[in-house]
C-alpha cells in the first residue's frame, strides 16, 4: 500500500472511531435527559396521588361532620316538636306557668337558648356540607390530573427506554468495532505484525475477562440460593419472595431528607431499602414481564416488572452495568435480575424496592408482609 493510500485509510479509520465515540456520547446524553424526564414525571404523578387522596380524606371528614351536625339539629327539633308540629308540646312546656311571670320568662329563655343552639348546629351542618362539596369537587379535579400525569409518566418511561436502548446499541457497536479499528490503525501506523498480534491478544484477553466476570457473578448468585433461599429471603405465599438480602435500612413513608454531594433525598420515601453490600444479587419478587430496564433519574439504574392483576414492582440504584434483564423479558420468581449499587441519588449501595398497584405507589413492607414476606 502506498503512503498516500495508507494515509487516506488512517484518516478514514480515525473518522470512524470519532464517529462511534460521538454517537455513544450523543445517545448517552439523550438517554440521560429522557431518564431525568421519566423520573420527574413519575414523581409528579406520585405527588398527584397524594394530593387527590388528601383532598378526598378532607372531604369525607367534613361530610361526616355535616351528617353529625344535621342529626344533632334533628334531635333538638324533635325534642321541641315531638308531636308532629302541633302545639301540644308547647302547651305542656308552658303549663302551670301562666300565673307565674318569672317562671314563664325562664321557660321562654330556655326555649330561646334551645332554638339558638339548634340554629348554630344547623349552620355548622350547612357549612360542613358546603366545604365537603367544595373539597369533593377539588378531589375530582385532582384525580383527573393524577390520571393525566400517569399517562405522561408512562409515555416518558417508553421514551426513556427507547433512548436507553439506543445508547446501549451505540455502546455495543463501539465495543464490537473499536478494538478492531484501533488494531487496524496501529497496523497502518506500525507495519510490524507484532503490533497487530498484540492488539488481537488484548481483545481476546478482555473478552475472556468479561466472560469470567459474568460466570463469577452467576456462581455467587447461585451460592446465595436465589430469591428462595438465604440470599433473597424465604418465600411467602403466591410466589412472592424477598427481593434482596440484608436488613432494612430505610422504611416507607415520611422521613428526614439526607443530604450529600449528590444532593438531598426526598422527604417522602415511596419504597423500602435493603442493604446487602455492593454487587449483591437482586431477585424478582415474583414472576412477570420486565417493562423497563434502564436509567431513571434519581433512582439510578432501575428495573420494573409487571406481575399481572395491576401489581408491579420497581428496583432502583442498581450498579453500573448491573442490570441482568431486558425490556419484554419474562422472569421467574426469585430469578437474579440485577446487582445492588449506588447509582442515582443514593448514599451507599442498597436496593430501593417499590410496589405499585395500578401504577400508583403503596407500602411495600405491608404489601409483602400480607404475603408472608418480611423486608
CSV table of C-alpha atoms in Angstrom, one decimal:
chain,number,residue,atom,x,y,z
A,1,UNK,CA,0.0,0.0,0.0
A,2,UNK,CA,1.4,3.4,-1.0
A,3,UNK,CA,2.0,6.0,1.6
A,4,UNK,CA,-0.9,8.1,0.2
A,5,UNK,CA,-3.3,5.2,0.4
A,6,UNK,CA,-2.1,4.4,3.8
A,7,UNK,CA,-2.7,8.0,5.0
A,8,UNK,CA,-6.1,8.0,3.5
A,9,UNK,CA,-7.0,4.8,5.2
A,10,UNK,CA,-5.7,6.1,8.5
A,11,UNK,CA,-7.9,9.2,8.1
A,12,UNK,CA,-10.9,7.0,7.3
A,13,UNK,CA,-10.5,4.8,10.3
A,14,UNK,CA,-9.8,7.7,12.6
A,15,UNK,CA,-13.0,9.3,11.3
A,16,UNK,CA,-15.0,6.1,12.0
A,17,UNK,CA,-13.6,5.9,15.5
A,18,UNK,CA,-14.5,9.5,16.2
A,19,UNK,CA,-18.0,8.9,14.7
A,20,UNK,CA,-18.5,5.9,17.0
A,21,UNK,CA,-17.3,7.9,20.0
A,22,UNK,CA,-19.6,10.8,19.2
A,23,UNK,CA,-22.6,8.6,18.6
A,24,UNK,CA,-22.1,7.0,22.0
A,25,UNK,CA,-21.8,10.4,23.7
A,26,UNK,CA,-24.9,11.8,21.9
A,27,UNK,CA,-27.1,8.8,22.6
A,28,UNK,CA,-26.0,8.6,26.2
A,29,UNK,CA,-26.8,12.3,26.6
A,30,UNK,CA,-30.2,11.8,25.1
A,31,UNK,CA,-30.7,8.8,27.4
A,32,UNK,CA,-29.8,10.8,30.4
A,33,UNK,CA,-32.2,13.6,29.5
A,34,UNK,CA,-35.0,11.1,28.9
A,35,UNK,CA,-34.2,9.3,32.2
A,36,UNK,CA,-34.5,12.5,34.1
A,37,UNK,CA,-37.8,13.4,32.4
A,38,UNK,CA,-39.1,9.9,33.3
A,39,UNK,CA,-38.2,10.3,36.9
A,40,UNK,CA,-39.6,13.8,37.2
A,41,UNK,CA,-42.9,12.7,35.6
A,42,UNK,CA,-43.1,9.6,37.8
A,43,UNK,CA,-42.6,11.7,41.0
A,44,UNK,CA,-45.1,14.3,39.8
A,45,UNK,CA,-47.6,11.5,39.3
A,46,UNK,CA,-46.9,10.2,42.8
A,47,UNK,CA,-47.4,13.7,44.3
A,48,UNK,CA,-50.7,14.0,42.4
A,49,UNK,CA,-51.9,10.7,44.0
A,50,UNK,CA,-51.1,12.1,47.5
A,51,UNK,CA,-52.9,15.4,46.7
A,52,UNK,CA,-56.1,13.6,45.4
A,53,UNK,CA,-56.2,11.3,48.4
A,54,UNK,CA,-55.6,14.1,50.9
A,55,UNK,CA,-58.5,16.2,49.4
A,56,UNK,CA,-60.8,13.2,49.4
A,57,UNK,CA,-60.0,12.4,53.0
A,58,UNK,CA,-60.7,16.0,54.0
A,59,UNK,CA,-64.0,15.9,52.0
A,60,UNK,CA,-65.0,12.7,53.8
A,61,UNK,CA,-64.2,14.3,57.2
A,62,UNK,CA,-66.3,17.3,56.5
A,63,UNK,CA,-69.2,15.2,55.2
A,64,UNK,CA,-69.1,13.2,58.5
A,65,UNK,CA,-69.2,16.5,60.4
A,66,UNK,CA,-72.2,17.7,58.3
A,67,UNK,CA,-74.0,14.4,58.9
A,68,UNK,CA,-73.4,14.5,62.7
A,69,UNK,CA,-74.4,18.2,62.9
A,70,UNK,CA,-77.6,17.6,60.9
A,71,UNK,CA,-78.5,14.6,63.1
A,72,UNK,CA,-77.9,16.7,66.3
A,73,UNK,CA,-80.1,19.5,64.9
A,74,UNK,CA,-82.8,17.0,64.1
A,75,UNK,CA,-82.7,15.6,67.6
A,76,UNK,CA,-83.2,19.1,69.1
A,77,UNK,CA,-86.0,19.8,66.7
A,78,UNK,CA,-87.7,16.5,67.5
A,79,UNK,CA,-87.4,17.3,71.2
A,80,UNK,CA,-89.1,20.7,70.7
A,81,UNK,CA,-91.8,19.5,68.3
A,82,UNK,CA,-92.2,15.8,69.3
A,83,UNK,CA,-95.9,15.7,68.4
A,84,UNK,CA,-95.5,16.4,64.7
A,85,UNK,CA,-95.7,20.2,64.8
A,86,UNK,CA,-98.9,20.7,66.8
A,87,UNK,CA,-98.9,22.9,69.8
A,88,UNK,CA,-99.5,20.2,72.5
A,89,UNK,CA,-95.8,20.1,73.3
A,90,UNK,CA,-95.7,23.8,73.7
A,91,UNK,CA,-98.8,23.6,75.9
A,92,UNK,CA,-97.1,21.1,78.2
A,93,UNK,CA,-93.9,23.2,78.2
A,94,UNK,CA,-95.8,26.3,79.4
A,95,UNK,CA,-98.4,24.5,81.5
A,96,UNK,CA,-98.7,25.9,85.0
A,97,UNK,CA,-96.7,29.0,84.3
A,98,UNK,CA,-99.4,31.3,83.3
A,99,UNK,CA,-99.8,32.7,86.8
A,100,UNK,CA,-96.1,32.9,87.4
A,101,UNK,CA,-94.3,35.6,85.2
A,102,UNK,CA,-90.8,34.7,86.4
A,103,UNK,CA,-91.4,31.0,85.5
A,104,UNK,CA,-92.8,31.9,82.1
A,105,UNK,CA,-89.8,34.2,81.3
A,106,UNK,CA,-87.4,31.5,82.5
A,107,UNK,CA,-89.1,28.9,80.2
A,108,UNK,CA,-89.1,31.3,77.3
A,109,UNK,CA,-85.4,31.9,77.8
A,110,UNK,CA,-84.7,28.2,77.9
A,111,UNK,CA,-86.6,27.8,74.6
A,112,UNK,CA,-84.8,30.7,73.1
A,113,UNK,CA,-81.4,29.1,74.0
A,114,UNK,CA,-82.5,25.8,72.5
A,115,UNK,CA,-83.6,27.5,69.3
A,116,UNK,CA,-80.3,29.4,69.2
A,117,UNK,CA,-78.3,26.2,69.8
A,118,UNK,CA,-80.2,24.5,67.1
A,119,UNK,CA,-79.6,27.3,64.7
A,120,UNK,CA,-75.8,27.1,65.5
A,121,UNK,CA,-75.8,23.4,64.9
A,122,UNK,CA,-77.7,23.8,61.7
A,123,UNK,CA,-75.3,26.5,60.4
A,124,UNK,CA,-72.4,24.2,61.3
A,125,UNK,CA,-74.0,21.4,59.3
A,126,UNK,CA,-74.6,23.6,56.2
A,127,UNK,CA,-71.0,25.0,56.4
A,128,UNK,CA,-69.6,21.5,56.7
A,129,UNK,CA,-71.7,20.3,53.8
A,130,UNK,CA,-70.6,23.1,51.6
A,131,UNK,CA,-67.0,22.6,52.5
A,132,UNK,CA,-67.3,18.9,51.8
A,133,UNK,CA,-68.8,19.6,48.4
A,134,UNK,CA,-66.0,22.1,47.6
A,135,UNK,CA,-63.3,19.6,48.6
A,136,UNK,CA,-65.0,16.8,46.7
A,137,UNK,CA,-65.0,18.9,43.6
A,138,UNK,CA,-61.3,19.7,44.1
A,139,UNK,CA,-60.6,16.0,44.7
A,140,UNK,CA,-62.3,15.2,41.4
A,141,UNK,CA,-60.1,17.7,39.6
A,142,UNK,CA,-57.1,16.3,41.4
A,143,UNK,CA,-57.9,12.7,40.3
A,144,UNK,CA,-58.3,13.8,36.7
A,145,UNK,CA,-54.9,15.5,36.9
A,146,UNK,CA,-53.5,12.3,38.6
A,147,UNK,CA,-54.7,10.2,35.7
A,148,UNK,CA,-53.3,12.6,33.2
A,149,UNK,CA,-49.9,12.6,34.9
A,150,UNK,CA,-49.9,8.8,35.0
A,151,UNK,CA,-50.3,8.8,31.2
A,152,UNK,CA,-47.5,11.3,30.9
A,153,UNK,CA,-45.2,9.2,33.2
A,154,UNK,CA,-45.9,6.1,31.1
A,155,UNK,CA,-45.1,8.0,27.9
A,156,UNK,CA,-41.9,9.3,29.4
A,157,UNK,CA,-41.0,5.8,30.5
A,158,UNK,CA,-41.4,4.5,27.0
A,159,UNK,CA,-39.2,7.3,25.6
A,160,UNK,CA,-36.6,6.7,28.3
A,161,UNK,CA,-36.5,3.0,27.5
A,162,UNK,CA,-36.1,3.7,23.8
A,163,UNK,CA,-33.3,6.2,24.5
A,164,UNK,CA,-31.6,3.8,26.8
A,165,UNK,CA,-31.8,1.0,24.2
A,166,UNK,CA,-30.3,3.4,21.6
A,167,UNK,CA,-27.4,4.3,23.9
A,168,UNK,CA,-26.7,0.7,24.7
A,169,UNK,CA,-26.8,-0.2,21.0
A,170,UNK,CA,-24.3,2.6,20.3
A,171,UNK,CA,-22.1,1.3,23.1
A,172,UNK,CA,-22.3,-2.3,21.8
A,173,UNK,CA,-21.4,-1.1,18.3
A,174,UNK,CA,-18.4,0.8,19.7
A,175,UNK,CA,-17.3,-2.2,21.8
A,176,UNK,CA,-17.6,-4.6,18.9
A,177,UNK,CA,-15.7,-2.4,16.4
A,178,UNK,CA,-13.4,-0.1,18.4
A,179,UNK,CA,-10.7,-2.7,19.2
A,180,UNK,CA,-10.6,-3.9,15.7
A,181,UNK,CA,-10.3,-0.4,14.2
A,182,UNK,CA,-7.7,0.5,16.7
A,183,UNK,CA,-5.7,-2.6,15.8
A,184,UNK,CA,-6.1,-1.7,12.1
A,185,UNK,CA,-5.0,1.8,12.8
A,186,UNK,CA,-2.0,0.6,14.8
A,187,UNK,CA,-1.1,-1.7,12.0
A,188,UNK,CA,-1.2,1.1,9.5
A,189,UNK,CA,1.0,3.3,11.6
A,190,UNK,CA,3.3,0.5,12.6
A,191,UNK,CA,3.8,-2.2,10.0
A,192,UNK,CA,5.2,-4.8,12.3
A,193,UNK,CA,3.0,-7.9,12.7
A,194,UNK,CA,3.8,-7.9,16.4
A,195,UNK,CA,1.6,-4.8,16.9
A,196,UNK,CA,-1.4,-6.4,15.2
A,197,UNK,CA,-0.9,-9.6,17.2
A,198,UNK,CA,-0.7,-7.6,20.4
A,199,UNK,CA,-4.0,-5.9,19.8
A,200,UNK,CA,-5.7,-9.1,18.9
A,201,UNK,CA,-4.3,-10.8,22.1
A,202,UNK,CA,-5.6,-7.8,24.1
A,203,UNK,CA,-9.1,-8.1,22.6
A,204,UNK,CA,-9.2,-11.8,23.4
A,205,UNK,CA,-8.0,-11.2,27.0
A,206,UNK,CA,-10.6,-8.6,27.6
A,207,UNK,CA,-13.3,-10.9,26.2
A,208,UNK,CA,-12.1,-13.7,28.4
A,209,UNK,CA,-12.1,-11.5,31.5
A,210,UNK,CA,-15.7,-10.3,30.8
A,211,UNK,CA,-16.8,-14.0,30.4
A,212,UNK,CA,-15.1,-14.9,33.7
A,213,UNK,CA,-16.7,-11.9,35.5
A,214,UNK,CA,-20.2,-13.0,34.3
A,215,UNK,CA,-19.6,-16.6,35.3
A,216,UNK,CA,-18.3,-15.5,38.7
A,217,UNK,CA,-21.4,-13.3,39.4
A,218,UNK,CA,-23.7,-16.2,38.3
A,219,UNK,CA,-21.9,-18.6,40.7
A,220,UNK,CA,-22.2,-16.1,43.5
A,221,UNK,CA,-25.9,-15.7,42.9
A,222,UNK,CA,-26.3,-19.4,42.8
A,223,UNK,CA,-24.4,-19.8,46.1
A,224,UNK,CA,-26.7,-17.3,47.7
A,225,UNK,CA,-29.6,-19.6,47.0
A,226,UNK,CA,-31.6,-17.2,44.8
A,227,UNK,CA,-34.7,-15.4,45.9
A,228,UNK,CA,-36.0,-18.6,47.5
A,229,UNK,CA,-33.0,-19.1,49.9
A,230,UNK,CA,-30.8,-17.1,52.2
A,231,UNK,CA,-29.8,-14.6,49.6
A,232,UNK,CA,-33.2,-13.3,48.8
A,233,UNK,CA,-35.0,-14.4,51.9
A,234,UNK,CA,-37.7,-17.0,52.4
A,235,UNK,CA,-40.6,-17.4,50.0
A,236,UNK,CA,-44.0,-16.3,51.0
A,237,UNK,CA,-47.4,-17.1,49.5
A,238,UNK,CA,-48.4,-16.7,45.9
A,239,UNK,CA,-44.9,-16.9,44.6
A,240,UNK,CA,-43.7,-13.8,46.4
A,241,UNK,CA,-40.1,-13.8,47.6
A,242,UNK,CA,-37.7,-11.3,49.3
A,243,UNK,CA,-36.0,-9.3,46.6
A,244,UNK,CA,-32.7,-8.8,48.4
A,245,UNK,CA,-30.7,-9.9,51.3
A,246,UNK,CA,-29.6,-7.8,54.2
A,247,UNK,CA,-31.5,-5.7,56.7
A,248,UNK,CA,-34.0,-2.9,56.0
A,249,UNK,CA,-32.0,0.3,56.1
A,250,UNK,CA,-34.9,2.7,55.4
A,251,UNK,CA,-38.7,2.2,55.5
A,252,UNK,CA,-41.7,3.5,53.7
A,253,UNK,CA,-43.3,6.9,54.4
A,254,UNK,CA,-42.2,10.4,55.5
A,255,UNK,CA,-38.6,10.9,56.5
A,256,UNK,CA,-36.0,13.5,57.2
A,257,UNK,CA,-34.1,14.2,54.0
A,258,UNK,CA,-30.4,13.0,53.8
A,259,UNK,CA,-28.0,15.3,52.0
A,260,UNK,CA,-24.7,14.7,50.4
A,261,UNK,CA,-22.5,15.6,47.4
A,262,UNK,CA,-25.3,14.2,45.1
A,263,UNK,CA,-27.9,16.5,46.7
A,264,UNK,CA,-30.7,15.6,49.1
A,265,UNK,CA,-33.0,12.6,49.3
A,266,UNK,CA,-36.8,13.1,49.1
A,267,UNK,CA,-38.9,13.9,52.2
A,268,UNK,CA,-41.2,11.0,51.4
A,269,UNK,CA,-39.9,7.5,50.8
A,270,UNK,CA,-42.1,5.6,48.3
A,271,UNK,CA,-40.2,2.3,48.9
A,272,UNK,CA,-38.2,0.3,51.3
A,273,UNK,CA,-34.4,0.0,51.3
A,274,UNK,CA,-32.4,-3.2,51.9
A,275,UNK,CA,-28.7,-3.2,52.2
A,276,UNK,CA,-26.7,-6.4,51.5
A,277,UNK,CA,-23.5,-4.9,50.1
A,278,UNK,CA,-22.3,-3.6,46.8
A,279,UNK,CA,-22.8,-6.1,44.0
A,280,UNK,CA,-25.2,-8.3,46.0
A,281,UNK,CA,-27.8,-10.0,43.8
A,282,UNK,CA,-31.3,-8.6,43.4
A,283,UNK,CA,-34.1,-11.0,42.8
A,284,UNK,CA,-37.5,-10.7,41.0
A,285,UNK,CA,-40.1,-10.5,43.9
A,286,UNK,CA,-42.4,-12.6,41.7
A,287,UNK,CA,-42.8,-13.8,38.2
A,288,UNK,CA,-43.7,-11.3,35.5
A,289,UNK,CA,-42.6,-9.3,32.5
A,290,UNK,CA,-39.9,-6.6,32.6
A,291,UNK,CA,-41.4,-3.4,31.1
A,292,UNK,CA,-38.5,-1.1,32.0
A,293,UNK,CA,-34.7,-1.7,32.4
A,294,UNK,CA,-32.5,1.4,32.3
A,295,UNK,CA,-31.7,4.7,34.0
A,296,UNK,CA,-34.4,6.5,35.9
A,297,UNK,CA,-33.2,9.9,37.1
A,298,UNK,CA,-32.5,9.9,40.9
A,299,UNK,CA,-33.4,6.2,41.0
A,300,UNK,CA,-30.3,5.5,39.0
A,301,UNK,CA,-30.4,2.2,37.1
A,302,UNK,CA,-33.9,0.8,37.5
A,303,UNK,CA,-36.0,-2.2,36.6
A,304,UNK,CA,-39.7,-2.5,36.7
A,305,UNK,CA,-41.6,-5.8,36.5
A,306,UNK,CA,-45.3,-6.3,35.7
A,307,UNK,CA,-46.8,-9.2,37.6
A,308,UNK,CA,-50.4,-9.1,36.5
A,309,UNK,CA,-53.6,-8.0,38.2
A,310,UNK,CA,-52.4,-4.4,38.3
A,311,UNK,CA,-49.4,-5.2,40.5
A,312,UNK,CA,-45.8,-4.3,39.6
A,313,UNK,CA,-42.5,-3.9,41.4
A,314,UNK,CA,-39.6,-1.5,41.0
A,315,UNK,CA,-35.9,-2.0,41.8
A,316,UNK,CA,-33.6,1.1,42.0
A,317,UNK,CA,-29.9,2.1,42.5
A,318,UNK,CA,-28.6,-0.9,40.5
A,319,UNK,CA,-24.9,-0.8,40.0
A,320,UNK,CA,-23.4,0.4,36.6
A,321,UNK,CA,-23.8,-2.4,34.1
A,322,UNK,CA,-25.6,-4.4,36.8
A,323,UNK,CA,-29.0,-4.9,35.0
A,324,UNK,CA,-29.2,-8.5,34.0
A,325,UNK,CA,-32.6,-8.4,32.2
A,326,UNK,CA,-34.1,-6.5,29.3
A,327,UNK,CA,-37.5,-5.0,28.4
A,328,UNK,CA,-40.1,-7.5,27.4
A,329,UNK,CA,-38.3,-10.4,29.1
A,330,UNK,CA,-40.2,-12.9,31.2
A,331,UNK,CA,-38.6,-13.5,34.6
A,332,UNK,CA,-39.3,-16.2,37.2
A,333,UNK,CA,-39.9,-15.5,40.9
A,334,UNK,CA,-36.5,-15.4,42.6
A,335,UNK,CA,-34.5,-15.0,39.4
A,336,UNK,CA,-31.5,-12.7,39.6
A,337,UNK,CA,-32.4,-9.6,37.7
A,338,UNK,CA,-29.7,-7.1,38.8
A,339,UNK,CA,-26.9,-6.3,41.3
A,340,UNK,CA,-27.1,-3.7,44.0
A,341,UNK,CA,-25.2,-0.5,43.6
A,342,UNK,CA,-25.1,3.2,44.4
A,343,UNK,CA,-26.4,4.9,41.2
A,344,UNK,CA,-28.7,7.9,41.2
A,345,UNK,CA,-29.3,9.9,44.3
A,346,UNK,CA,-28.1,7.2,46.7
A,347,UNK,CA,-26.0,7.2,49.8
A,348,UNK,CA,-24.4,3.8,49.8
A,349,UNK,CA,-25.0,0.5,48.0
A,350,UNK,CA,-28.5,-0.8,48.5
A,351,UNK,CA,-31.8,-1.9,46.8
A,352,UNK,CA,-34.6,0.6,46.8
A,353,UNK,CA,-37.7,-1.6,46.4
A,354,UNK,CA,-41.2,-0.3,45.4
A,355,UNK,CA,-44.6,-1.9,44.9
A,356,UNK,CA,-47.2,-0.4,42.7
A,357,UNK,CA,-51.0,-1.0,42.4
A,358,UNK,CA,-52.3,0.1,39.0
A,359,UNK,CA,-49.2,2.3,38.7
A,360,UNK,CA,-49.6,4.1,42.0
A,361,UNK,CA,-47.3,3.6,45.0
A,362,UNK,CA,-48.3,1.5,48.0
A,363,UNK,CA,-46.5,0.5,51.2
A,364,UNK,CA,-44.1,-2.4,50.1
A,365,UNK,CA,-43.4,-3.5,53.6
A,366,UNK,CA,-47.1,-4.1,54.4
A,367,UNK,CA,-47.8,-5.5,50.9
A,368,UNK,CA,-45.1,-8.1,51.3
A,369,UNK,CA,-46.0,-8.9,54.9
A,370,UNK,CA,-49.5,-9.7,53.8
A,371,UNK,CA,-48.0,-12.3,51.5
A,372,UNK,CA,-45.7,-13.8,54.2
A,373,UNK,CA,-42.5,-12.0,53.1
A,374,UNK,CA,-40.7,-9.7,55.6
A,375,UNK,CA,-38.4,-7.0,54.3
